[in-house]
C-alpha positions as CSV (number, residue, x, y, z in Angstrom):
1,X,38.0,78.3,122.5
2,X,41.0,78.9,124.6
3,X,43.9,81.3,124.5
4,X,46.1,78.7,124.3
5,X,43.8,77.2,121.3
6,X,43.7,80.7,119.9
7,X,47.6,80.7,120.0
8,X,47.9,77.6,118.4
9,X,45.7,78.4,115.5
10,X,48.0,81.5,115.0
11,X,51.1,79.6,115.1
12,X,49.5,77.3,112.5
13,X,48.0,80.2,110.4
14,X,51.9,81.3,110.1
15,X,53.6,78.5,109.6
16,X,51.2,77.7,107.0
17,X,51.5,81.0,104.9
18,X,55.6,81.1,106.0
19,X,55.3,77.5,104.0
20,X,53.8,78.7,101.3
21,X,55.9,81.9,100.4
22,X,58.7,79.5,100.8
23,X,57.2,77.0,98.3
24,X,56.7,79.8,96.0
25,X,60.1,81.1,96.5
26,X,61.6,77.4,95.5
27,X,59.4,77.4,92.2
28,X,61.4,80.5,91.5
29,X,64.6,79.6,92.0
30,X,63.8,76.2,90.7
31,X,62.8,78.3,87.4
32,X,65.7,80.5,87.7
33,X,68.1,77.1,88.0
34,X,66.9,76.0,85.0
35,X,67.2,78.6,83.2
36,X,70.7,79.7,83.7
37,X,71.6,75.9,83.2
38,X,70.2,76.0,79.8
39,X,72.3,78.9,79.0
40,X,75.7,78.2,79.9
41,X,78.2,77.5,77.4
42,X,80.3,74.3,77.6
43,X,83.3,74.3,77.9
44,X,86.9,71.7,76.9
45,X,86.5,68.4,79.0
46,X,90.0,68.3,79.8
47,X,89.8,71.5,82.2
48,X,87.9,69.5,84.5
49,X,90.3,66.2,85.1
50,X,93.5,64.0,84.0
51,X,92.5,62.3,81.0
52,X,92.0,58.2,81.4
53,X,95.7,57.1,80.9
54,X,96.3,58.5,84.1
55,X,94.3,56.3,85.9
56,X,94.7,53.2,83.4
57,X,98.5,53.4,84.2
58,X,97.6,53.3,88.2
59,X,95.5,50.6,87.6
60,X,97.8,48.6,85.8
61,X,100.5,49.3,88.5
62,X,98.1,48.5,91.6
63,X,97.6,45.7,89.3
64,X,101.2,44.6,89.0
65,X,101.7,44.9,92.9
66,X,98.6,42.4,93.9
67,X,100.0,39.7,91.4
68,X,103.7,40.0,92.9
69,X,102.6,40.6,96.2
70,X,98.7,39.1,96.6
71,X,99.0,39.7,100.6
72,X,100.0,43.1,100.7
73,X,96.0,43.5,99.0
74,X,94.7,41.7,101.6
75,X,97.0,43.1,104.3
76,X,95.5,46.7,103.3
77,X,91.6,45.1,103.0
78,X,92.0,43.4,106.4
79,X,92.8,47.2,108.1
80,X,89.9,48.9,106.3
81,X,87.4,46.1,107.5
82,X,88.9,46.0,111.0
83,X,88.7,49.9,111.2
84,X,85.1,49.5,109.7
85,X,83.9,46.9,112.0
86,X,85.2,48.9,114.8
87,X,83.5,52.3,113.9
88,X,79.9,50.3,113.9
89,X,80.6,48.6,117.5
90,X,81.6,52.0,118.8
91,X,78.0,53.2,117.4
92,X,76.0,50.4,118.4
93,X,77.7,50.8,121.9
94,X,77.0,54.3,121.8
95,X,72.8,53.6,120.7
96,X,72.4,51.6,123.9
97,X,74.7,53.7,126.6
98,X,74.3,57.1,124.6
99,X,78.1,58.8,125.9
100,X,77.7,62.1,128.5
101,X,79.6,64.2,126.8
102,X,82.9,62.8,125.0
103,X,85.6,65.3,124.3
104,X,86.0,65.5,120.9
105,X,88.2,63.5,118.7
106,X,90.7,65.4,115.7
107,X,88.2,68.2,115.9
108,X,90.7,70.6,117.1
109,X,92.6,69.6,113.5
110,X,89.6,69.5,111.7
111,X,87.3,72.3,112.2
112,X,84.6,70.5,110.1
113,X,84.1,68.4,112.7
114,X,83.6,70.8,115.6
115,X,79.9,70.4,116.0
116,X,79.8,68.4,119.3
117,X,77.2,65.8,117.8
118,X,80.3,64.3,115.5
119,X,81.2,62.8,119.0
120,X,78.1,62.6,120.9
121,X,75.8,61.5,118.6
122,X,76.1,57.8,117.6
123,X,74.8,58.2,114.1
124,X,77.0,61.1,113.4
125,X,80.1,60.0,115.1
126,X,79.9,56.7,112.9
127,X,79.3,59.1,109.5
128,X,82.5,60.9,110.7
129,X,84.6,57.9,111.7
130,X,84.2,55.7,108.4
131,X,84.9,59.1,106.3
132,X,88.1,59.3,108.2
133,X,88.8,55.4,107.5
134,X,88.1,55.8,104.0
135,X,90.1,58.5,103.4
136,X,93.1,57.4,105.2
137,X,92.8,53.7,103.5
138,X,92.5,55.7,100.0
139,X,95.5,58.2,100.8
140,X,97.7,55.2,101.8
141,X,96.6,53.2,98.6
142,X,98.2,56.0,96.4
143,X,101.3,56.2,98.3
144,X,101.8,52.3,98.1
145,X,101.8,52.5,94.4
146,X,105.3,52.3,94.3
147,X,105.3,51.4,90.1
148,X,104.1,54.8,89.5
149,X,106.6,57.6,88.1
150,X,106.7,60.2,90.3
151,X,104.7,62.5,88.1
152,X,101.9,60.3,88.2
153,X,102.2,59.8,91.5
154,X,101.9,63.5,92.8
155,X,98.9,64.0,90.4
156,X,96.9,60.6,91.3
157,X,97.7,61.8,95.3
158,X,95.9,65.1,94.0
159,X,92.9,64.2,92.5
160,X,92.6,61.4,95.5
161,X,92.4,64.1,97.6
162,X,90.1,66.2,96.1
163,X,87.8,63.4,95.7
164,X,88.6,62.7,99.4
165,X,87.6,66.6,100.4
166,X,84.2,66.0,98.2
167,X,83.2,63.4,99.6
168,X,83.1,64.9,103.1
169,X,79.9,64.2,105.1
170,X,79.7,68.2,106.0
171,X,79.5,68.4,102.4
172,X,76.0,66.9,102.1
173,X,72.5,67.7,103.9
174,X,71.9,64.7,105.6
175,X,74.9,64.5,107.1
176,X,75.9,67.5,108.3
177,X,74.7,68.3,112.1
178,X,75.2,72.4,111.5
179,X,73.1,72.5,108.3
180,X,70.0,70.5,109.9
181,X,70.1,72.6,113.3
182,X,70.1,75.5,111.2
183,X,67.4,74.5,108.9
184,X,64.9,73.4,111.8
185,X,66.0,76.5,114.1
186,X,65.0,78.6,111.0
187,X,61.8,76.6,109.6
188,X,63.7,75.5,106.6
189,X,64.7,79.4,106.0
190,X,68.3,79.3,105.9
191,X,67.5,76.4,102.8
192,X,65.5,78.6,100.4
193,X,68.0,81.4,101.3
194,X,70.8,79.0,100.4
195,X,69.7,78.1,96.8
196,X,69.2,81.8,96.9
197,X,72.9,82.0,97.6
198,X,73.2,79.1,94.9
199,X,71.3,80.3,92.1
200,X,72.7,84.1,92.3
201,X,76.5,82.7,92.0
202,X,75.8,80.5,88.8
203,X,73.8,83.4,87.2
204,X,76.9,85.5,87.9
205,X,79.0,83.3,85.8
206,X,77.2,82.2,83.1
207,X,76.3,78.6,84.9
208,X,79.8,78.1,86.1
209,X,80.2,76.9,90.1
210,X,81.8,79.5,91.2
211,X,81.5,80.2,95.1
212,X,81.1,83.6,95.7
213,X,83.6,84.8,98.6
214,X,82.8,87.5,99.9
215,X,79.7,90.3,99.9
216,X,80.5,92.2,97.0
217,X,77.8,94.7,97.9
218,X,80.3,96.0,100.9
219,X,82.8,97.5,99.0
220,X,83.8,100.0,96.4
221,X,87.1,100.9,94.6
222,X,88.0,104.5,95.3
223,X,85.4,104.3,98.4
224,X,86.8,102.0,101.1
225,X,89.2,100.1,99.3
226,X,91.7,101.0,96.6
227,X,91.7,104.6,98.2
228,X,95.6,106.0,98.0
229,X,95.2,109.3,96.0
230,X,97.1,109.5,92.6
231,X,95.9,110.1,89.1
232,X,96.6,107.7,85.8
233,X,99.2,109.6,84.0
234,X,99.1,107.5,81.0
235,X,97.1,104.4,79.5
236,X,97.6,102.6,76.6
237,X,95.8,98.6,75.5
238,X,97.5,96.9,78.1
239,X,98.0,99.0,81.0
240,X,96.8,102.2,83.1
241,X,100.2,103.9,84.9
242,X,98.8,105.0,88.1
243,X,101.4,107.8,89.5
244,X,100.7,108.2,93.2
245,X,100.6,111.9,94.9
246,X,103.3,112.6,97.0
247,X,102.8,113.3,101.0
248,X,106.2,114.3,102.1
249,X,108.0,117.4,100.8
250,X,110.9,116.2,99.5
251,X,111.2,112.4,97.6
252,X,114.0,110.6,96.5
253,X,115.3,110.9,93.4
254,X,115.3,107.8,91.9
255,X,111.5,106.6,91.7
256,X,109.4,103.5,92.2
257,X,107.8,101.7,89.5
258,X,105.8,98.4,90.8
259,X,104.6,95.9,88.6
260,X,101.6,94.0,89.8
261,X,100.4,90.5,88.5
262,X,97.9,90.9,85.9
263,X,96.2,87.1,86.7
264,X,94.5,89.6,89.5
265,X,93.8,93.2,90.5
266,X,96.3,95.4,91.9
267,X,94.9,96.5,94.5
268,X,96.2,93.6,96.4
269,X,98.7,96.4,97.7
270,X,96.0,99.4,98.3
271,X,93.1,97.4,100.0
272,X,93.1,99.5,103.0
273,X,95.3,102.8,104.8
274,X,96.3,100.4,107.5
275,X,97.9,98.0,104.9
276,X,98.5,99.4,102.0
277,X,102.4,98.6,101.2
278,X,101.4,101.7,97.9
279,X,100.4,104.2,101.0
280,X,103.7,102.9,103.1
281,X,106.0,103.7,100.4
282,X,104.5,106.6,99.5
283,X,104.8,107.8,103.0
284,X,108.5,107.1,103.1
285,X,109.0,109.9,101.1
286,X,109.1,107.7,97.0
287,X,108.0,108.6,93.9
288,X,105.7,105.6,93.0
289,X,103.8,104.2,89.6
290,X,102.1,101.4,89.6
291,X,100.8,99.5,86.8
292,X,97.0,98.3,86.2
293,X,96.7,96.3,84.3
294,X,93.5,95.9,81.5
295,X,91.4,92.7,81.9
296,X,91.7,91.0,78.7
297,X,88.6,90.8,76.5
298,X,88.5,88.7,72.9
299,X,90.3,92.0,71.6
300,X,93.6,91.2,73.2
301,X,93.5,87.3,72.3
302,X,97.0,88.1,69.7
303,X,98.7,89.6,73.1
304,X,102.1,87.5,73.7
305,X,104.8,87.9,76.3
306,X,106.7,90.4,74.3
307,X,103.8,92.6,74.3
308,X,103.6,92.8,77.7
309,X,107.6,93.7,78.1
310,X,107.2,96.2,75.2
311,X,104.1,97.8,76.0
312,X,104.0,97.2,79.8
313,X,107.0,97.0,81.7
314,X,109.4,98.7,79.0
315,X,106.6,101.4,78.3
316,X,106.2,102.3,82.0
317,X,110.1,102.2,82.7
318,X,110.3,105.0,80.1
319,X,107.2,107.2,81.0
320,X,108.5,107.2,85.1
321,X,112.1,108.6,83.8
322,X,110.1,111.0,81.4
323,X,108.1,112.3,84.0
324,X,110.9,112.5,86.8
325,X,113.4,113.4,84.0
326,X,115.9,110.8,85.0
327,X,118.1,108.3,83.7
328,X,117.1,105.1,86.0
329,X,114.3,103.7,88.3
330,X,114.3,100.9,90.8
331,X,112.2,98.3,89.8
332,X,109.7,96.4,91.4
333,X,107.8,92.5,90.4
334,X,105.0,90.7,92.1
335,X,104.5,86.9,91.4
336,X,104.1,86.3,87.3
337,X,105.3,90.0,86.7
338,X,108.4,89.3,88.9
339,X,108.8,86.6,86.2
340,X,108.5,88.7,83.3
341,X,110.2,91.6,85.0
342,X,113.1,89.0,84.8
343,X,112.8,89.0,81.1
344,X,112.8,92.6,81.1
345,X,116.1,92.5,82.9
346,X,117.6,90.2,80.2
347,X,116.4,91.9,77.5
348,X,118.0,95.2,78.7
349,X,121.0,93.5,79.7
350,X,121.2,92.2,76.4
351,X,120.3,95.7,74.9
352,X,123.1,97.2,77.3
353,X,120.0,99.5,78.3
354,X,120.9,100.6,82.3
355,X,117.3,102.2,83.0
356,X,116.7,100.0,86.0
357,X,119.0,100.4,88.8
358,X,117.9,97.9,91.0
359,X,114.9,94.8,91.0
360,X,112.7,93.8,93.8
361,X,110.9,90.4,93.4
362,X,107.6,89.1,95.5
363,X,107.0,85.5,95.1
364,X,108.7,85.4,91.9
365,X,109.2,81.9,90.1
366,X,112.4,82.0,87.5
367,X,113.4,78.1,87.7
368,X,110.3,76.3,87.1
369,X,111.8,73.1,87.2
370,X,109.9,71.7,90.0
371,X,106.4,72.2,89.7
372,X,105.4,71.7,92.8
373,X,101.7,71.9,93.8
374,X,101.0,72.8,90.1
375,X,101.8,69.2,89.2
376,X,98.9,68.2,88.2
377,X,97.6,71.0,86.5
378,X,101.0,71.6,84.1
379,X,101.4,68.0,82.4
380,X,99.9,67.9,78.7
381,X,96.0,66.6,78.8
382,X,95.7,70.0,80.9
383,X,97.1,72.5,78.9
384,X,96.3,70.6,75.7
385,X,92.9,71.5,77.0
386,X,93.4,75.2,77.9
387,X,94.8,75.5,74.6
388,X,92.1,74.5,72.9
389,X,89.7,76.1,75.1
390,X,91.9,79.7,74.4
391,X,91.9,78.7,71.0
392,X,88.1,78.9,70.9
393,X,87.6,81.7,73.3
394,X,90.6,83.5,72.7
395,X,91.1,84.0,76.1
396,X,92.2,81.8,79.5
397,X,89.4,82.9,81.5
398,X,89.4,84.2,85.0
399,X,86.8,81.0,86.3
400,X,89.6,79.2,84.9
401,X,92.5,80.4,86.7
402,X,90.5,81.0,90.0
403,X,89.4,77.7,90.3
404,X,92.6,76.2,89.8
405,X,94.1,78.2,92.3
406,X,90.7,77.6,94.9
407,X,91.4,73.5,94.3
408,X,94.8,73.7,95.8
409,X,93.3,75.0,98.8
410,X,89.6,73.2,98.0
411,X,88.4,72.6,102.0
412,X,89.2,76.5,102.5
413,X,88.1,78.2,99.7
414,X,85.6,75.7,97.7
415,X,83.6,73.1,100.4
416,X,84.1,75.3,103.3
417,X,82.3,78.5,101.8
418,X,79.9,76.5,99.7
419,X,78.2,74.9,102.9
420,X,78.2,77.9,104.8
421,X,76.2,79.9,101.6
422,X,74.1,76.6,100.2
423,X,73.1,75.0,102.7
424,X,73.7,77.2,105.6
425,X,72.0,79.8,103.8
426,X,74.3,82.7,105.3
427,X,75.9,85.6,103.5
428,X,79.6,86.1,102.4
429,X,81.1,87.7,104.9
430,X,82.6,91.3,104.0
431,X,86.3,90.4,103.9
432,X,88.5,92.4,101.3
433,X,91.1,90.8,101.2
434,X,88.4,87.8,99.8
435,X,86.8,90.7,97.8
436,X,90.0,91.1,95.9
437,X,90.1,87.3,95.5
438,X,86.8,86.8,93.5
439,X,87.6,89.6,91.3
440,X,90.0,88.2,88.3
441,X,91.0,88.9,85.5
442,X,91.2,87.0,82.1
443,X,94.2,86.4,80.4
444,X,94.9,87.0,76.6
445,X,95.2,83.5,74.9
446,X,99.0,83.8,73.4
447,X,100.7,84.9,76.2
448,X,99.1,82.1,78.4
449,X,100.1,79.8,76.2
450,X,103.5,81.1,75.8
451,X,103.7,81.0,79.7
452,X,102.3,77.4,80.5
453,X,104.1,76.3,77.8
454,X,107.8,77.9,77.5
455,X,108.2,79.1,80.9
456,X,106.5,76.3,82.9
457,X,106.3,73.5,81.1
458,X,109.9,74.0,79.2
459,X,110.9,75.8,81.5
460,X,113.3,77.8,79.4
461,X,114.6,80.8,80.7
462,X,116.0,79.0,83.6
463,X,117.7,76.4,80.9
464,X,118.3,76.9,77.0
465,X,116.6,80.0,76.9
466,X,113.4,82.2,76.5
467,X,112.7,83.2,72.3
468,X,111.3,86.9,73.0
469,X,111.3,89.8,70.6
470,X,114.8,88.6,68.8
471,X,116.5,87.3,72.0
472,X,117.2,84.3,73.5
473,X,116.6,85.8,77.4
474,X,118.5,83.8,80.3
475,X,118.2,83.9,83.7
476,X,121.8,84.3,84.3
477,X,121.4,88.0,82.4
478,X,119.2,89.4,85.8
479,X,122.8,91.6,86.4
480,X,121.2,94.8,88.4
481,X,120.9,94.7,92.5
482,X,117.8,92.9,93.6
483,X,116.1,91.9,97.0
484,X,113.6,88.6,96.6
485,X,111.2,88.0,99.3
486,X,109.0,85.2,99.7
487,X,106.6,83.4,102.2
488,X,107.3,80.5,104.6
489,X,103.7,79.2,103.6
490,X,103.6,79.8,100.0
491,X,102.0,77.6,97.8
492,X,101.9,79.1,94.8
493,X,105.4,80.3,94.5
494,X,107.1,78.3,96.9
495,X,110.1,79.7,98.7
496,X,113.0,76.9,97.9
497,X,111.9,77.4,94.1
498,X,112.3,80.9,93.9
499,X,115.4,80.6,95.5
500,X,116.9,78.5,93.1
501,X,116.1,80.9,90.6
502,X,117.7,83.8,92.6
503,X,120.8,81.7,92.8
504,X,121.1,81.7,88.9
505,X,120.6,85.1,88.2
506,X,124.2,87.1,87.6
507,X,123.9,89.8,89.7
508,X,126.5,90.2,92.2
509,X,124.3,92.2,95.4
510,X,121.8,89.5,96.3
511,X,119.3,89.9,98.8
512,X,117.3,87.1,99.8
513,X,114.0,87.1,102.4
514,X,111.6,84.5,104.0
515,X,108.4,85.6,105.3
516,X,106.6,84.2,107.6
517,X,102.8,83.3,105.8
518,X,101.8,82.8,102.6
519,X,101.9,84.3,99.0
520,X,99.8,87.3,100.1
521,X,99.6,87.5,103.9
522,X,103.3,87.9,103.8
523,X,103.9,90.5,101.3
524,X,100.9,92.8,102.9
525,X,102.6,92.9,106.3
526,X,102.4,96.3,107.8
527,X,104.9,97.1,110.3
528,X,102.3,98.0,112.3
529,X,100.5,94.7,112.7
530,X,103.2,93.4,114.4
531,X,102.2,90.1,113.0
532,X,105.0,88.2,111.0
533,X,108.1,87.9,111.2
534,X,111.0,87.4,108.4
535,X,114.1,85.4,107.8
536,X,117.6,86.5,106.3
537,X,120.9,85.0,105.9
538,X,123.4,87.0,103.3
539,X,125.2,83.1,102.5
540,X,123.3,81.7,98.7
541,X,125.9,79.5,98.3
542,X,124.5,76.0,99.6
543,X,121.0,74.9,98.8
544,X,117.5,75.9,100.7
545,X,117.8,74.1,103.6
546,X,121.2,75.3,104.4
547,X,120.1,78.9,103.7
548,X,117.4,78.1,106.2
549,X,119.9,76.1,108.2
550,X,121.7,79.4,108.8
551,X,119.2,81.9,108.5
552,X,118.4,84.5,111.5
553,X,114.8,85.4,112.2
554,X,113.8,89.2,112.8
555,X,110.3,89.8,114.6
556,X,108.1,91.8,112.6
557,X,107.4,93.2,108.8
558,X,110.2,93.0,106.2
559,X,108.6,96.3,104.9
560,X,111.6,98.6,107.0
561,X,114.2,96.4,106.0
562,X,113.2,96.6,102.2
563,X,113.2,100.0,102.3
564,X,116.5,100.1,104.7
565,X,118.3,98.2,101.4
566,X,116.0,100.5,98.4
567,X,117.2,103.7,100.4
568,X,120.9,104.1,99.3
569,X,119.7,103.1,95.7
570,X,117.0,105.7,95.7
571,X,119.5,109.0,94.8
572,X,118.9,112.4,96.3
573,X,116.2,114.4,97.9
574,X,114.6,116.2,95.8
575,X,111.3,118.4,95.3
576,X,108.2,116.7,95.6
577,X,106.5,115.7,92.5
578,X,103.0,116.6,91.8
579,X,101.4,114.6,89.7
580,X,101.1,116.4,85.8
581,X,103.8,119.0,86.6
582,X,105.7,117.1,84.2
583,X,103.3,118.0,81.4
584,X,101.5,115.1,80.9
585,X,97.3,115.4,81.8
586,X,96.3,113.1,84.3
587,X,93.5,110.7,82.5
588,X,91.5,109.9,85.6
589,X,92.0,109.6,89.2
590,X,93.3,106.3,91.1
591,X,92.4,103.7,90.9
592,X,91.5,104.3,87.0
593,X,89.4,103.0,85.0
594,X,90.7,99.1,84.0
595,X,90.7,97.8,87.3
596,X,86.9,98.6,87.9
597,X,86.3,96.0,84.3
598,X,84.7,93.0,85.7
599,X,86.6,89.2,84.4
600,X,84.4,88.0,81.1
601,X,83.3,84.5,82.4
């Protein structure tokens, strides 16, 4: 017997035993699948698509259009077999004069396609060009449907495209050059470790799909993330109040309470020193509280709007001025509590109550008259379905909301990761800002019903107005001083909206911001990143696009010039204040204890 034999006897011996582990490792997780399948609870239909009319009444008006106008039909199939035809003659040409190296075609706008086999290899290029046919011909068939209202319209082009994104070829084994490389290079490893990958994230949420993000295992609050020192100075059902230890010697007088959304954790603003806007505003010499909010369990499912104002945001307001023994604070509201900070505003207003001297808004919606990407999620089969999925649960829970918000965005956040954990077998990477993402929060059932329904759906505070603990609360009752900033590339609160609302509010000193990014990339903008810049124009007279139209652009964070305009509102230098000189115990130390409570799925 040779060495080389020898060798190959080895080899053999390996692969064989590597084989079987492997095979034993799939009856496992095969086990494993099963079993947290037979588990999982089912939930309403309706959370998971339009009902039928929708597509009944697209039917019936791509219907309408072939009898009036027969050729247009055949106009449209014509293109889609010419496009067809002409993706297999570019294979077949390629099978019998294989190309030397094509430069690529839309993969520097795709970046699913960046494999180089989508354009050198004929059976892959093909794959790749008939997706792109088919989606194009379906996109075009949805906006030709000129019968359709405009409503149904915006929801059909939606759920085309997410049928469109799941229908990818990178989305499926066989088709996918990365995923077979990888599974050959690795002897079918980076399979078994992706239905590892698989099998872990539906076990973590009861047999819900839910792709985990980011390795979880990398960070912990109060460790490397969430680390700005402070103690909770006060807790009650709904809230911890988090006041933050001061690091200059003197602060101003007037202090800083920040109201984060509860749909996620607060920590949004504390993931890190470097870009921590709570650390920043600390260091500029502020008394700060912050609110954390609880995560909603069955316990809480009787928890409306008003309960949020009165225990929340009114609570808070009145526990800062306690402790710094003053009359007013400047308020501050991030996305859905920028909303309900509005209400506050109102109700004081209406109260004549003057504790807040001035409002700061973050991506906060007030005029919900145009839904925009939240379209099709807002009509009435939807949230008929979330209310009777609340009313069964008793909560809107965080799965829910997440995967809502992950659709809008499904290539990035859903497809994208999914390949890269099932079938690439590879770990989340250790991203924060994607930690923060996966960790939700579930929302009591009343007040999410009160807020689809009244606030977006109605959209009532913005028109008739807002029923809410014996007042009817209007937007044009927001009186006090208040800077808004929002993000070029917002989707969920998109810029032109909330400025619509800032327009109707009554208060004399407007302040109105673009950021360059999106709804959190442009809020947690360090000055020191030197990364995105902001636009300002003092004119709210015309509509978005002239405010746009005239707007000047500033390099760099809107962080200084927020705190430029909060400065002269801010009162006197006075004594630092250390946290429980006021007389109240501090309860535990920041973060608290409510933000490290895991979502109920």
């Amino acid at each position: 017997m040779t060495t080389g034999d020898g060798l190959s006897k080895a080899a053999n011996s390996e692969s064989i035993e590597k084989l079987a582990k492997n095979m034993a490792r799939v009856e496992e997780l095969s086990k494993r699948l099963a079993d947290v399948m037979a588990q999982k609870v089912p939930h309403n239909p309706a959370l998971d698509g339009p009902n039928q009319e929708l597509y009944a009444r697209a039917a019936t008006a791509y219907w309408s259009q072939i009898m009036q106008n027969p050729a247009k039909l055949l106009e449209q199939q014509i293109a889609f077999w010419g496009k067809s035809v002409l993706n297999f003659a570019e294979a077949q040409q390629a099978l019998t004069a294989p190309p030397e190296g094509s430069e690529a075609q839309d993969n520097d706008r795709d970046r699913r396609f960046a494999n180089p086999l989508w354009d050198n290899n004929p059976y892959f290029h093909f794959v790749k060009q008939q997706y792109l046919t088919n989606a194009e011909t379906i996109r075009n068939a949805v906006q030709e449907a000129v019968e359709l209202e405009e409503t149904d319209k915006k929801r059909l082009a939606y759920f085309a495209d997410q049928i469109i994104e799941m229908m990818a070829p990178t989305n499926f084994l066989p088709t996918n050059p990365d995923a077979l490389e990888r599974a050959v290079e690795t002897e079918g490893q980076s399979l078994i470790d992706g239905l590892e990958n698989l099998v872990s994230d539906l076990e973590a949420n009861n047999g819900e799909l839910v792709v985990r993000l980011a390795d979880e295992s990398a960070f912990e609050l109060g460790g490397n993330i969430a680390t700005t020192p402070g103690e909770v100075i006060y807790r009650n059902r709904l809230m911890e109040l988090i006041q933050y230890t001061p690091t200059t010697e003197t602060v101003h007088e007037t202090p800083i309470v920040l109201f984060p959304p509860w749909i996620n954790k607060y920590y949004i603003l504390d993931l890190k020193a470097q870009n921590s806007l709570i650390k920043w505003v600390v260091d500029q010499g502020y008394t700060l509280f912050v609110v954390s909010w609880v995560n909603a369990d069955e316990s809480h499912a009787e928890i409306g709007m008003e309960d949020y104002i009165q225990e929340g945001f009114l609570t808070a307001i009145e526990t800062a001025k306690d402790i710094c023994g003053v009359s007013q604070v400047n308020a501050v509201g991030y996305c859905i509590a920028g909303t309900t900070l509005a209400l506050t505003l109102s109700l004081l207003k209406q109260r004549g109550d003057k504790s807040v001297k001035s409002a700061t808004f973050f991506t906060t919606l007030t005029d919900f008259g145009d839904q925009g990407e939240f379209t099709p999620f807002l009509q009435d089969d939807f949230v008929d379905g979330i209310e009777a999925q609340v009313a069964e649960d008793g909560l809107l829970r965080s799965w829910v909301i997440g995967r809502t918000m992950s659709f809008l965005r499904s290539k990035d956040l859903i497809y994208g990761p999914a390949v890269k954990s099932y079938m690439m077998g590879e770990t989340p990477p250790a991203f924060d800002l994607l930690y923060w993402n996966g960790d939700g929060a579930n929302l009591p059932g009343r007040m999410a019903i009160q807020y689809l329904r009244g606030l977006c759906q109605r959209n009532e505070f913005a028109g008739e107005g807002f029923e809410l603990l014996g007042h009817r609360l209007r937007l044009r009752d927001v009186e006090v001083p208040l800077m808004a900033i929002t993000c070029e590339t917002d989707h969920i609160a998109r810029w032109k909206d909330c400025y619509r609302g800032v327009q109707q509010m009554g208060s004399r000193s407007k302040t109105f911001v673009v950021s360059q990014s999106g709804h959190i990339a442009g809020i947690v903008n360090p000055p020191s990143k030197k990364k995105y810049g902001h636009y300002t124009n003092p004119d709210l007279k015309g509509d978005s696009d002239a405010w746009m139209a005239g707007a000047e652009f500033h390099e760099g964070s809107w962080w200084p010039r927020w705190q430029a305009w909060l400065k002269p509102r801010s009162g006197k230098q006075v004594p630092a204040r250390e946290v429980g000189e006021s007389g109240l115990e501090p309860l535990a130390p920041a973060p608290g204890t409510y933000v490290r409570v895991k979502a109920n799925r």
